Amino acid sequence: MDPRKTSIYNTIDTAPQLEYYANTLPHQEIKIRPSLDVLRKTFEVSPEGKPPTRFGWFIAVWMRCMLNIWGVILFLRLTWITSQAGIVLSLVIITMAVSVTTTTALSISAIATNGRVKSGGTYFMISRTLGPELGASIGLIFSIANALAVALHTVGFSEVVRDLMRSYGTIMVDALNDVRIIGVVTVTILLFITFGGMDWEAKAQIFFFIVLMASFADYLVGTLIPPSLQKRSQGFFGYNKDVFIENLTPNWRGPDGNFFRQFAIFFPACTGILSGANISGDLKDPSTAIPKGTLMAIFCTTLSYVVIVVTSGASVVRDASGNMTDLMTGNSTDGCLGPACKLGWNFTKCVQSQACSEGLANYSQVLVMGLMSGSYYLIVAGIFAATLSSALGFLVSAPKIFQCLCKDNVYPYIIFFAKGYGKNNEPLRGYILTYLIAVAIILVAQLNIIAPIISNFFLCSYALINLSCFHASLVNSPGWRPAFKYYNKWTALYGALASIALMFAFTWWAALITWTVISLLFLYIAYLKKPNVNWGSSIQASSYNMALSFSVSLTDVNDHVKNFRPQCLVMTGPPQQRPALVDFVGCFTKHVSLMICGNIIMEPEKQTQFQDSTDQYVKWLNKRKVRSFYTQFTADSLRDGVRYLIQASGLGKLKPNTLVLGFKSNWMESSPKSIEDYIHAIYDTFDSKYCLCILRMMDGLDITDHSDFKANDISENINSNQIKTVFKNAGGKKTIDIYWIADDGGLILLVPYLLTRRKCWRSGKIRVFILGDEENVEESRDAMIALLKRFRIDVTEVVVMTDTERSPQSKNMNRFLESVAPYRLYDEQQEGVSVQELKQKEPWKISDKQLEAFRLKSERKVRLNEIIRKNSQNTTLVLVSLPVPHGNCPSALYIAWLDALTCGLHCPVVLVRGNQENVLTFYCQ
């Protein structure tokens, strides 16, 4: 299907287009097909302008990759490497280098065929596979590397031009400044070619390719032409068995005379394999063009390297004088050294004195291939084409990669360069930036300074591309389905490890700089920027796999008291409406245990709830830096909802064991049915063997009554300033009072201990209040101190309460009786109706008999509250053991007890009850 073709019915009515269905990418403009109203009422329009230019695999990938792979090494260094390493080791060097680039090309092909590839090339592939942290880091580095490569090839071109000018006696200033002048002029001309758009750039590349192929053909033809006497004096004898055998083995010379140094010099000749992928946005079909063009380019260039190594090694001796007088006139070869002796030339004198200026080992410039060619000037034209085409290719690649990086807005202050111009969305601003960087590096005019950093940047890119493919294959995500099947995760791993090893083998200090910069960029994005993007990376798939694997493995781990963690199901409702409840649990579960925020949606409220509210609530939790899951259930009542959540929440051993509720502070204004629901939810918690915590704030937990809170505008509440609670407040001295009235297993001690591990509570003091008699106060205190020491919990004070059995003050007891009065059944008021019948109709009410039976318990609760208010008036947090209700205790009486226990305090109060199983131990096993 041609996405640019309109329907034959109407110019507005388009034919089927992929863009109408590609609506799953975030931050992408969704293309919407015209509506029926538009088709019926809008006049037809003629198509505007020409469609953007798109290229096939031959010109844009195969030819571009070949031009960038060949570069300056083909003409300036390859024959010299052959003289140093010999034919055999030179072929080994080529094979090793090509093995890295081939595995990288296979990885590129797999990634490129795993979905639609847009503009951005290498950056787009890595970032969408490994995520924005690594992708953006290498994207910035790779953009800079491409900009530096423009300077590298321009300087190489400038050096050749300078040497040619000097051979004719032409000097502008001096050797260094001549390179600078020629380089700046050259890169400026290339910039104007790129301003002409991809059409002009492609035409220029075609011209360079034709020139290169002509120079290569000229070289091959020249090796077959019998050499003249002058060429023989310079060491070229045509194909000869003795010369070939002599050049098979290495002959290391000078400071670069070792295998790895020669390998390092050659490897930049293989670093252009990403040139086609870098302009993926300008390809007709990137998924087909990138694999086909890149792999074919590697094959063709590798074949050319092998041909040059073999032909030059079989035709040219290592040392020659260039002196016609070394031609031997007789048949005697006494004292003559080297294979040239059998061919009638005696170069022994220059060999022994190491003064030979000609031959395979004494050239690092264009002259060796020019010597062997049919026309010297075609070889010169070839090196011009190789250097200029590479410089032009990198001048186009760098801005396009950088433009894609800028569009993603991962780094600050670079969005300016995201703008494109014209039908091809050309990054003109990026062209200018690349030009300025290239000019700055050209002014250095030293290839040996530029080359190590560039090679390391490219190798780093190869390593991450291979790592992307390996990681995506390893995690086995269902979304990893590349159409290209000729790859393997282990070859990708080899490519990644080999690239990293070569980085340090070539130039260790450049490798350290490269990985240091990438690490700093990674840390910036991961911990400071934290971009809100979702690209379905393999890192996400790996996180899922790891979480799933560890969760399943937990099923084989037996529970142990030393590993007990309060895994909390918190009944927050919409979390942003009860921030104190969220913060309290978040303080002692963060990085320690599981936290799930539960929201029960009553059936009548179901229609008013937002369908996408779950994502909004999770965003609010993340913005508040609370590590919690969120889940919601629809139920007819609070009790049913709590029961459903208790049964359904969690996975395997990652299952809540503690329910956290907010105190029903408006219970006296609530309907008896809601009180019954609330209390029976507590009963169900105990029946499920859950621990229980109930938090009471004197101002209430729900903040929906605040004037600045909009209950129906979730997104506005999320983006507004977060409300601070006492649990998030880092200032001031904090004191935690624990009223350990009943031994429930130690949860009431564990929760404050976990709180004090947080930074804002670390300096807090813990006081423990226990029951005791006046006769044995010291013994009770010493026993508790000893127990706490064995638990390894530091407390500042242990207080023994000896007056808990005293009668409470009458005004406080009267207040309690007034609170339960509306829920009482007075026996003398019943006329012909038994109390039992009334209790069946209204089970929450309290009969006189029940009130009298529980009188002592009620007085104890009121008296304990008096003691708490006396001792903890200025405390930051109070924890009190939660009383367990008797089976026949009315719900109204039980909630009145909870109210009596916690009323009158200005600080948060938490009622805590474990499930009667130990959560603390002082044993090692």
PDB file of C-alpha atoms in Angstrom, residues 119 218 242 392 412 418 475 699 744 754 772 907 915:
ATOM      1  CA  SER A 119      14.374   8.518  11.971  1.00  0.00           C
ATOM      2  CA  ASP A 218      42.371   1.116 -12.213  1.00  0.00           C
ATOM      3  CA  ASP A 242      59.005 -15.390  -4.316  1.00  0.00           C
ATOM      4  CA  LEU A 392      29.697  14.066   3.715  1.00  0.00           C
ATOM      5  CA  PRO A 412      17.496  19.976  28.724  1.00  0.00           C
ATOM      6  CA  ALA A 418      14.634  19.310  17.000  1.00  0.00           C
ATOM      7  CA  VAL A 475      14.518 -11.787  28.248  1.00  0.00           C
ATOM      8  CA  ASP A 699      -8.280  16.582  62.301  1.00  0.00           C
ATOM      9  CA  ASP A 744       0.338  -9.638  70.465  1.00  0.00           C
ATOM     10  CA  LEU A 754      10.979   0.498  61.243  1.00  0.00           C
ATOM     11  CA  GLY A 772       2.616  -3.123  86.614  1.00  0.00           C
ATOM     12  CA  CYS A 907      -0.842  13.833  67.744  1.00  0.00           C
ATOM     13  CA  ASN A 915      -2.166 -11.863  65.020  1.00  0.00           C
TER      14      ASN A 915
END
